[in-house]
Short mmCIF file of C-alpha atoms in Angstrom, two decimals:
data_model
loop_
_atom_site.label_atom_id
_atom_site.label_comp_id
_atom_site.label_asym_id
_atom_site.label_seq_id
_atom_site.Cartn_x
_atom_site.Cartn_y
_atom_site.Cartn_z
CA MET A 14 -26.76 -15.93 -36.57
CA ALA A 15 -29.78 -14.44 -38.35
CA SER A 16 -29.20 -12.10 -41.27
CA GLY A 17 -28.37 -8.57 -40.23
CA LYS A 18 -27.34 -9.59 -36.73
CA HIS A 19 -23.83 -9.30 -35.35
CA PHE A 20 -22.00 -10.63 -32.31
CA THR A 21 -21.96 -7.14 -30.83
CA ASP A 22 -25.77 -7.15 -30.87
CA LEU A 23 -26.08 -9.86 -28.22
CA PRO A 24 -28.59 -9.00 -25.46
CA ASP A 25 -27.23 -7.64 -22.18
CA GLU A 26 -28.05 -10.86 -20.30
CA LEU A 27 -25.76 -12.92 -22.53
CA LEU A 28 -23.05 -10.28 -22.56
CA LEU A 29 -23.01 -10.22 -18.76
CA ILE A 30 -22.53 -14.00 -18.68
CA ILE A 31 -19.68 -13.77 -21.19
CA PHE A 32 -18.03 -10.80 -19.49
CA SER A 33 -18.21 -12.51 -16.09
CA ASN A 34 -15.56 -14.94 -17.36
CA LEU A 35 -13.10 -12.19 -18.32
CA SER A 36 -10.20 -10.89 -16.28
CA ILE A 37 -10.30 -7.45 -14.70
CA GLU A 38 -7.68 -6.39 -17.24
CA ASP A 39 -9.93 -7.42 -20.16
CA LEU A 40 -12.95 -5.75 -18.62
CA ALA A 41 -11.14 -2.45 -18.19
CA MET A 42 -8.82 -2.26 -21.17
CA SER A 43 -10.39 -4.36 -23.96
CA VAL A 44 -14.15 -4.86 -24.19
CA GLN A 45 -14.92 -1.27 -23.24
CA HIS A 46 -13.30 -0.08 -26.44
CA VAL A 47 -15.42 -2.21 -28.81
CA ASN A 48 -18.47 0.07 -28.78
CA SER A 49 -20.51 2.18 -26.39
CA HIS A 50 -22.98 -0.64 -25.74
CA TRP A 51 -20.26 -3.04 -24.60
CA LYS A 52 -18.70 -0.29 -22.53
CA ASN A 53 -21.94 0.28 -20.64
CA VAL A 54 -22.52 -3.43 -20.05
CA SER A 55 -18.90 -4.05 -18.98
CA GLN A 56 -19.30 -1.42 -16.27
CA ASP A 57 -22.32 -3.11 -14.70
CA ASP A 58 -22.00 -3.32 -10.92
CA SER A 59 -22.61 -7.09 -10.88
CA LEU A 60 -19.35 -7.68 -12.81
CA TRP A 61 -17.25 -5.67 -10.36
CA GLU A 62 -18.74 -6.51 -6.98
CA TYR A 63 -16.03 -9.07 -6.15
CA GLN A 64 -13.24 -7.70 -8.34
CA THR A 65 -10.03 -6.37 -6.79
CA PHE A 66 -7.61 -4.25 -8.75
CA SER A 67 -4.13 -5.22 -7.55
CA PRO A 68 -1.58 -3.53 -9.81
CA GLY A 69 1.86 -5.13 -9.60
CA CYS A 70 5.08 -3.43 -8.58
CA LYS A 71 6.12 -2.97 -12.21
CA MET A 72 3.01 -1.04 -13.20
CA SER A 73 3.69 2.68 -13.23
CA ASP A 74 1.47 5.22 -11.50
CA GLU A 75 0.32 6.47 -14.90
CA GLU A 76 -0.66 2.95 -15.96
CA ILE A 77 -2.54 2.45 -12.69
CA SER A 78 -4.41 5.72 -13.24
CA ARG A 79 -5.23 4.76 -16.82
CA HIS A 80 -6.78 1.51 -15.62
CA LEU A 81 -8.74 3.25 -12.87
CA ARG A 82 -10.31 5.60 -15.41
CA ASN A 83 -11.95 2.54 -16.98
CA MET A 84 -13.13 1.04 -13.68
CA PRO A 85 -16.02 3.20 -12.46
CA ALA A 86 -17.73 0.22 -10.77
CA LEU A 87 -14.59 -1.03 -8.99
CA ARG A 88 -15.12 -2.05 -5.36
CA SER A 89 -11.62 -3.01 -4.13
CA PHE A 90 -8.22 -1.38 -4.65
CA CYS A 91 -5.02 -3.08 -3.47
CA PRO A 92 -1.77 -1.71 -4.96
CA SER A 93 1.37 -3.81 -4.47
CA ARG A 94 3.51 -0.77 -3.73
CA GLY A 95 3.25 2.82 -2.63
CA THR A 96 1.63 5.20 -5.13
CA ASN A 97 1.59 8.96 -5.51
CA THR A 98 -1.34 11.21 -4.65
CA LYS A 99 -2.38 11.42 -8.32
CA VAL A 100 -3.42 7.76 -8.18
CA VAL A 101 -5.73 8.44 -5.23
CA ASP A 102 -7.02 11.54 -7.06
CA THR A 103 -7.89 9.35 -10.04
CA LEU A 104 -9.48 6.73 -7.79
CA CYS A 105 -11.71 9.36 -6.19
CA LYS A 106 -12.60 10.99 -9.49
CA TYR A 107 -13.49 7.95 -11.60
CA CYS A 108 -14.56 5.20 -9.18
CA ARG A 109 -18.02 5.69 -7.74
CA ASP A 110 -18.30 3.18 -4.90
CA ILE A 111 -15.04 1.83 -3.49
CA ARG A 112 -15.72 -0.43 -0.48
CA HIS A 113 -12.30 -1.95 0.24
CA ILE A 114 -8.89 -0.22 0.29
CA TYR A 115 -5.61 -1.98 1.06
CA PHE A 116 -2.49 0.15 1.54
CA GLY A 117 0.63 -1.64 2.81
CA TYR A 118 3.19 -0.29 5.25
CA PHE A 119 5.15 1.08 2.29
CA HIS A 120 2.35 3.48 1.44
CA LYS A 121 2.51 7.03 2.78
CA LEU A 122 -1.07 7.89 3.62
CA SER A 123 -1.48 11.48 4.78
CA ASN A 124 -4.47 12.74 6.74
CA SER A 125 -5.48 14.96 3.81
CA THR A 126 -5.56 11.89 1.53
CA LEU A 127 -7.58 9.92 4.09
CA HIS A 128 -10.00 12.85 4.35
CA GLN A 129 -10.32 12.83 0.57
CA ILE A 130 -11.17 9.13 0.64
CA LEU A 131 -13.69 9.66 3.46
CA LYS A 132 -15.44 12.43 1.56
CA LYS A 133 -15.69 10.43 -1.68
CA PHE A 134 -16.30 6.96 -0.24
CA PRO A 135 -18.10 7.34 3.12
CA HIS A 136 -19.50 3.80 2.85
CA ILE A 137 -16.14 2.02 2.85
CA GLU A 138 -16.38 -1.33 4.62
CA GLU A 139 -12.72 -2.35 4.89
CA LEU A 140 -9.57 -0.29 5.45
CA VAL A 141 -6.10 -1.81 5.52
CA ILE A 142 -3.83 1.18 6.10
CA PRO A 143 -0.56 2.27 7.71
CA LEU A 144 -0.45 4.67 10.62
CA PRO A 145 1.00 8.13 9.96
CA LYS A 146 3.68 9.68 12.17
CA VAL A 147 2.76 9.94 15.85
CA THR A 148 1.93 13.66 15.75
CA ASP A 149 -0.72 13.05 13.06
CA GLN A 150 -2.27 9.92 14.51
CA LEU A 151 -5.03 11.44 16.64
CA HIS A 152 -6.51 13.37 13.72
CA PHE A 153 -6.06 10.21 11.62
CA ALA A 154 -8.13 8.24 14.17
CA GLU A 155 -10.83 10.91 14.21
CA LEU A 156 -11.15 10.55 10.44
CA VAL A 157 -11.30 6.75 10.62
CA ALA A 158 -13.99 7.01 13.30
CA GLN A 159 -16.28 8.76 10.81
CA PHE A 160 -16.62 5.73 8.53
CA GLN A 161 -20.11 4.60 9.52
CA LYS A 162 -20.10 1.36 7.48
CA LEU A 163 -16.56 0.28 8.32
CA THR A 164 -16.53 -3.36 9.47
CA THR A 165 -12.84 -4.22 9.09
CA LEU A 166 -9.81 -2.16 10.14
CA THR A 167 -6.20 -3.30 9.87
CA PHE A 168 -3.05 -1.34 10.69
CA THR A 169 -0.13 -2.29 8.47
CA SER A 170 3.42 -1.96 9.72
CA HIS A 171 6.69 -3.82 9.21
CA CYS A 172 8.03 -3.20 12.70
CA LEU A 173 6.66 -2.50 16.16
CA SER A 174 5.44 1.08 16.08
CA THR A 175 3.97 3.12 18.89
CA VAL A 176 0.38 4.32 18.70
CA ALA A 177 -0.32 7.75 20.14
CA SER A 178 -2.52 8.09 23.20
CA GLY A 179 -6.19 8.49 22.33
CA VAL A 180 -6.11 6.77 18.92
CA LEU A 181 -8.00 3.63 19.95
CA ARG A 182 -10.34 5.68 22.09
CA ALA A 183 -11.35 7.83 19.11
CA ILE A 184 -11.97 4.75 16.97
CA ALA A 185 -13.91 3.07 19.77
CA ASP A 186 -16.17 6.14 20.05
CA GLY A 187 -16.88 6.03 16.30
CA CYS A 188 -17.06 3.26 13.67
CA PRO A 189 -20.45 1.89 14.80
CA SER A 190 -20.26 -1.11 12.42
CA LEU A 191 -16.74 -2.24 13.32
CA GLN A 192 -16.40 -6.02 13.73
CA CYS A 193 -12.86 -6.99 12.73
CA VAL A 194 -9.70 -5.28 14.02
CA ASP A 195 -6.10 -6.23 13.35
CA MET A 196 -3.69 -3.99 15.24
CA GLY A 197 -0.71 -5.26 13.23
CA PHE A 198 2.63 -4.78 14.95
CA THR A 199 1.56 -1.63 16.75
CA LYS A 200 1.96 -0.88 20.44
CA SER A 201 -1.01 0.96 21.87
CA GLN A 202 -1.38 2.59 25.26
CA THR A 203 -2.59 0.12 27.91
CA LYS A 204 -5.59 2.21 28.98
CA ASP A 205 -6.58 2.75 25.34
CA ILE A 206 -6.68 -1.00 24.64
CA GLU A 207 -8.76 -1.55 27.76
CA TYR A 208 -11.15 1.23 26.73
CA PHE A 209 -11.43 -0.12 23.19
CA LEU A 210 -12.21 -3.70 24.31
CA GLU A 211 -14.71 -2.49 26.87
CA LYS A 212 -16.49 -0.33 24.28
CA LYS A 213 -16.30 -2.54 21.18
CA GLY A 214 -15.57 -6.02 22.53
CA ARG A 215 -19.12 -7.37 22.34
CA GLN A 216 -19.44 -6.58 18.63
CA LEU A 217 -16.03 -7.90 17.56
CA SER A 218 -15.90 -11.09 15.49
CA SER A 219 -12.15 -10.91 14.81
CA PHE A 220 -9.28 -9.38 16.80
CA SER A 221 -5.50 -9.53 16.39
CA VAL A 222 -2.99 -8.19 18.90
CA ARG A 223 0.77 -8.70 18.71
CA SER A 224 1.96 -6.45 21.50
CA TYR A 225 1.68 -6.24 25.28
CA ILE A 226 -1.81 -6.11 26.74
CA SER A 227 -2.50 -5.82 30.44
CA THR A 228 -4.15 -8.43 32.63
CA VAL A 229 -7.25 -6.21 32.67
CA ALA A 230 -7.29 -6.13 28.86
CA HIS A 231 -6.90 -9.92 28.81
CA LYS A 232 -9.99 -10.28 31.02
CA LEU A 233 -11.93 -7.93 28.75
CA LEU A 234 -10.78 -9.97 25.75
CA THR A 235 -12.28 -13.12 27.25
CA GLU A 236 -15.64 -11.30 27.43
CA CYS A 237 -15.73 -10.77 23.65
CA SER A 238 -18.34 -13.49 23.31
CA ASN A 239 -18.85 -13.12 19.54
CA LEU A 240 -15.19 -13.58 18.61
CA GLU A 241 -14.68 -16.12 15.81
CA SER A 242 -11.03 -15.31 15.06
CA LEU A 243 -8.27 -14.36 17.50
CA THR A 244 -4.55 -13.80 16.99
CA TYR A 245 -2.93 -13.40 20.40
CA HIS A 246 0.81 -12.83 20.87
CA ASN A 247 1.20 -12.98 24.63
CA LEU A 248 3.89 -10.50 25.69
CA ASN A 249 2.61 -10.14 29.26
CA VAL A 250 5.03 -12.25 31.33
CA ASP A 251 3.05 -11.36 34.44
CA LEU A 252 -0.22 -12.78 33.15
CA PRO A 253 -1.45 -15.19 35.86
CA ASN A 254 -1.47 -18.77 34.63
CA THR A 255 -5.05 -19.29 35.71
CA TYR A 256 -6.22 -16.41 33.51
CA ILE A 257 -5.30 -18.33 30.37
CA GLN A 258 -8.10 -20.83 30.93
CA SER A 259 -10.66 -18.00 30.76
CA LEU A 260 -10.18 -17.93 26.97
CA SER A 261 -12.38 -21.03 26.97
CA LYS A 262 -15.37 -18.68 27.20
CA LEU A 263 -14.84 -17.80 23.53
CA SER A 264 -17.01 -20.68 22.34
CA GLU A 265 -17.67 -19.25 18.86
CA MET A 266 -14.00 -19.43 17.90
CA ARG A 267 -13.21 -20.67 14.36
CA LYS A 268 -9.58 -19.54 14.07
CA LEU A 269 -7.08 -19.23 16.93
CA VAL A 270 -3.42 -18.19 16.76
CA LEU A 271 -1.46 -18.40 20.03
CA ARG A 272 2.16 -17.29 20.31
CA TYR A 273 4.78 -16.58 22.98
CA PHE A 274 3.25 -18.42 25.90
CA ARG A 275 5.93 -19.06 28.52
CA GLU A 276 6.83 -22.40 30.08
CA CYS A 277 4.61 -22.07 33.14
CA GLN A 278 1.76 -20.71 31.00
CA THR A 279 1.68 -23.41 28.30
CA ARG A 280 0.65 -25.97 30.89
CA ASN A 281 -2.66 -24.13 31.10
CA VAL A 282 -3.19 -23.64 27.37
CA SER A 283 -4.82 -27.06 26.96
CA SER A 284 -7.40 -26.10 29.60
CA ILE A 285 -8.80 -23.60 27.10
CA PHE A 286 -10.09 -26.50 25.00
CA LYS A 287 -11.39 -28.93 27.64
CA ASN A 288 -14.99 -30.12 27.43
CA GLN A 289 -15.02 -29.09 23.77
CA SER A 290 -15.34 -25.44 24.76
CA MET A 291 -13.95 -24.56 21.32
CA SER A 292 -15.57 -27.39 19.38
CA LYS A 293 -16.24 -25.10 16.38
CA LEU A 294 -12.52 -24.43 15.87
CA ILE A 295 -11.37 -25.01 12.29
CA THR A 296 -7.92 -23.38 12.30
CA LEU A 297 -5.31 -23.57 15.08
CA TYR A 298 -1.75 -22.20 15.04
CA LEU A 299 0.58 -22.76 18.00
CA TYR A 300 3.81 -20.77 17.71
CA ASP A 301 6.90 -20.24 19.84
CA SER A 302 5.52 -21.53 23.12
CA ASP A 303 7.88 -23.25 25.57
CA ASP A 304 7.51 -26.69 27.12
CA PHE A 305 4.47 -27.78 25.14
CA ASP A 306 4.08 -31.52 25.75
CA GLY A 307 2.23 -34.31 23.96
CA SER A 308 -0.43 -34.68 26.64
CA SER A 309 -1.39 -31.02 26.23
CA LEU A 310 -1.55 -31.43 22.46
CA ALA A 311 -3.69 -34.54 22.88
CA VAL A 312 -6.22 -32.64 25.01
CA ILE A 313 -6.40 -29.85 22.44
CA LEU A 314 -6.83 -32.07 19.38
CA THR A 315 -9.30 -34.41 21.06
CA ASN A 316 -11.55 -31.48 21.89
CA CYS A 317 -11.43 -29.89 18.42
CA PRO A 318 -13.29 -32.42 16.25
CA GLN A 319 -13.75 -30.03 13.30
CA LEU A 320 -10.10 -28.96 13.00
CA GLN A 321 -9.02 -28.56 9.36
CA ARG A 322 -5.82 -26.51 9.59
CA LEU A 323 -3.10 -27.10 12.18
CA ALA A 324 0.32 -25.44 12.57
CA VAL A 325 2.90 -26.26 15.26
CA HIS A 326 6.05 -24.14 15.31
CA GLU A 327 8.85 -24.13 17.90
CA CYS A 328 6.82 -25.61 20.75
CA GLY A 329 9.42 -27.93 22.27
CA LEU A 330 7.70 -31.17 21.27
CA THR A 331 9.79 -34.36 21.15
CA ASP A 332 9.44 -37.94 19.93
CA ASP A 333 8.44 -38.99 23.42
CA ASP A 334 5.26 -36.95 23.09
CA ASP A 335 3.68 -39.17 20.38
CA VAL A 336 2.91 -36.01 18.42
CA MET A 337 1.88 -37.61 15.15
CA GLU A 338 -0.26 -40.20 16.91
CA HIS A 339 -2.39 -37.33 18.22
CA ILE A 340 -2.40 -35.49 14.89
CA PHE A 341 -3.48 -38.63 13.03
CA LYS A 342 -6.70 -38.56 15.03
CA CYS A 343 -7.71 -35.26 13.38
CA LYS A 344 -9.69 -36.93 10.63
CA GLN A 345 -10.89 -33.66 9.05
CA LEU A 346 -7.39 -32.17 8.73
CA GLU A 347 -6.71 -30.55 5.34
CA VAL A 348 -3.58 -28.48 6.05
CA LEU A 349 -0.72 -29.48 8.36
CA GLU A 350 2.32 -27.31 9.10
CA LEU A 351 5.25 -28.55 11.18
CA SER A 352 8.16 -26.16 11.60
CA HIS A 353 11.46 -26.56 13.45
CA THR A 354 10.64 -30.14 14.33
CA SER A 355 14.20 -31.48 14.31
CA HIS A 356 13.48 -33.24 17.62
CA LEU A 357 10.70 -35.25 16.00
CA LEU A 358 12.88 -37.92 14.45
CA GLY A 359 10.23 -40.62 14.36
CA ILE A 360 7.43 -38.95 12.44
CA ASN A 361 5.58 -41.65 10.52
CA PHE A 362 4.81 -39.73 7.36
CA HIS A 363 4.07 -43.01 5.57
CA LEU A 364 0.87 -43.30 7.65
CA ILE A 365 -0.58 -40.05 6.31
CA PRO A 366 -2.36 -41.60 3.28
CA SER A 367 -4.32 -44.00 5.50
CA THR A 368 -5.08 -41.59 8.34
CA LEU A 369 -5.29 -38.00 7.07
CA VAL A 370 -7.26 -38.81 3.95
CA HIS A 371 -8.48 -35.21 3.48
CA LEU A 372 -5.00 -33.65 3.68
CA THR A 373 -4.26 -31.34 0.72
CA GLU A 374 -1.22 -29.41 2.02
CA LEU A 375 1.77 -30.53 4.07
CA HIS A 376 4.23 -27.79 5.10
CA VAL A 377 7.39 -28.93 6.85
CA HIS A 378 10.65 -27.26 7.81
CA ASP A 379 13.78 -28.74 9.35
CA CYS A 380 12.41 -32.25 9.70
CA SER A 381 14.88 -35.08 9.15
CA SER A 382 12.13 -37.69 8.93
CA LEU A 383 10.91 -36.38 5.58
CA ASP A 384 13.55 -37.24 3.00
CA LYS A 385 13.19 -37.35 -0.78
CA LYS A 386 12.27 -41.03 -0.80
CA CYS A 387 9.50 -40.43 1.72
CA MET A 388 8.25 -37.40 -0.19
CA ASP A 389 8.13 -39.32 -3.49
CA LYS A 390 6.15 -42.09 -1.85
CA LEU A 391 3.67 -39.59 -0.44
CA LYS A 392 3.26 -37.99 -3.86
CA ASP A 393 2.59 -41.38 -5.44
CA GLU A 394 -0.06 -42.32 -2.90
CA MET A 395 -1.60 -38.84 -2.60
CA PRO A 396 -1.09 -37.10 -5.99
CA HIS A 397 -3.32 -34.18 -4.90
CA LEU A 398 -1.13 -33.42 -1.87
CA LEU A 399 1.02 -30.28 -1.95
CA ILE A 400 4.26 -30.84 -0.06
CA ALA A 401 6.10 -27.59 0.59
CA GLY A 402 9.18 -26.67 2.58
CA ILE A 403 12.69 -27.63 3.54
CA TYR A 404 12.44 -31.25 4.53
CA THR A 405 16.10 -31.74 5.40
CA ARG A 406 18.89 -29.31 6.07
CA ASN A 407 20.33 -29.81 2.60
CA GLU A 408 17.29 -30.43 0.40
CA GLU A 409 14.20 -28.49 -0.55
CA THR A 410 10.97 -29.34 -2.27
CA ASP A 411 10.28 -27.75 -5.63
CA VAL A 412 7.66 -25.51 -4.02
CA ASN A 413 9.70 -24.05 -1.19
CA LEU A 414 8.63 -20.54 -2.22
CA ALA A 415 5.03 -21.42 -1.43
CA ASP A 416 6.14 -22.54 2.02
CA ALA A 417 7.95 -19.26 2.60
CA ASN A 418 4.89 -17.26 1.60
CA PHE A 419 2.70 -19.43 3.81
CA PHE A 420 4.91 -18.81 6.83
CA ILE A 421 5.10 -15.09 6.26
CA SER A 422 1.34 -14.74 5.84
CA GLN A 423 0.64 -16.54 9.11
CA LEU A 424 3.35 -15.02 11.29
CA LEU A 425 2.78 -11.39 10.30
#
């Protein structure tokens, strides 16, 4: 370096390139303390636009607050545990433009705290938050409805919780930018769900419901023509079988999760996919649906040529259904999950290297066809392949934890 010059004198353009390779911890707690110039550069919005501060469970509230004081350009905050109100106070005082907030079910979010967040960050785009107690929910919804830029709303809960009457109505009447809604494990009033889908359905690109919805709500759901992602736990035992086929109108679908379809209903599930009505589908999860046969699976997979992720869990498939023969035809498949497949004794895992050449993850549980010898052979032929799960009743792969996390993330 030329005489009189020092590393700390690098121009901002080079410093930004260097700092872009640092962790959020280094940006907040190291480089800012070198000199005032580095501090100013390290707080440039471009470095923080895609950064998420996710303090672990072991980090104290005081440590979290200390970090937040050095993160004025932070956009996303996602604590791994509940925090006290002082943390939110610090967030609101020192961070200038938070756009994404993730609070799990373990977080106690009062209406006064939500109002504080609304006042400081009116342009929030994503809220992942727990519902307060029933008596506070209507005011809570009225506050949420005031977020004009909110595109994504998720309710977090660890058990089925009742939503007060009027909550979804208030949100439907506000939140003009809302596109993605995940209702978590909440149970809303029937008329409120119908009102919400009628009011917001056309602008939704993603919707998740894991509680009872009426036949009327189901019909409204099928009119959400811009939906690209749908998680649908069918708890309506009275849903007419012929109504299931109407989901085929959702032609923009990229991700579909279907669960709890009864024996007489599953026979109509394959009709959703006929004539490549969901030809853009990339991800498909079929969970806990009775009497699902191989012919139905064949119709589905044949009509989803772009499928990359497939999960089949507790669907009553047997060896007689030629399950793997149909799966092997999914040439673009990258992730395959088979769970509770003890009836599939003849799965030809040794054919995977020559058929599913793009496969990067194989998740299996309770499958006697995948023993250690078979797994070792797969690893030899496909060294890039992640095999995760319990592949017999007495043995586990060395990455069983990854399998557990995968299952939890998809089922919840």
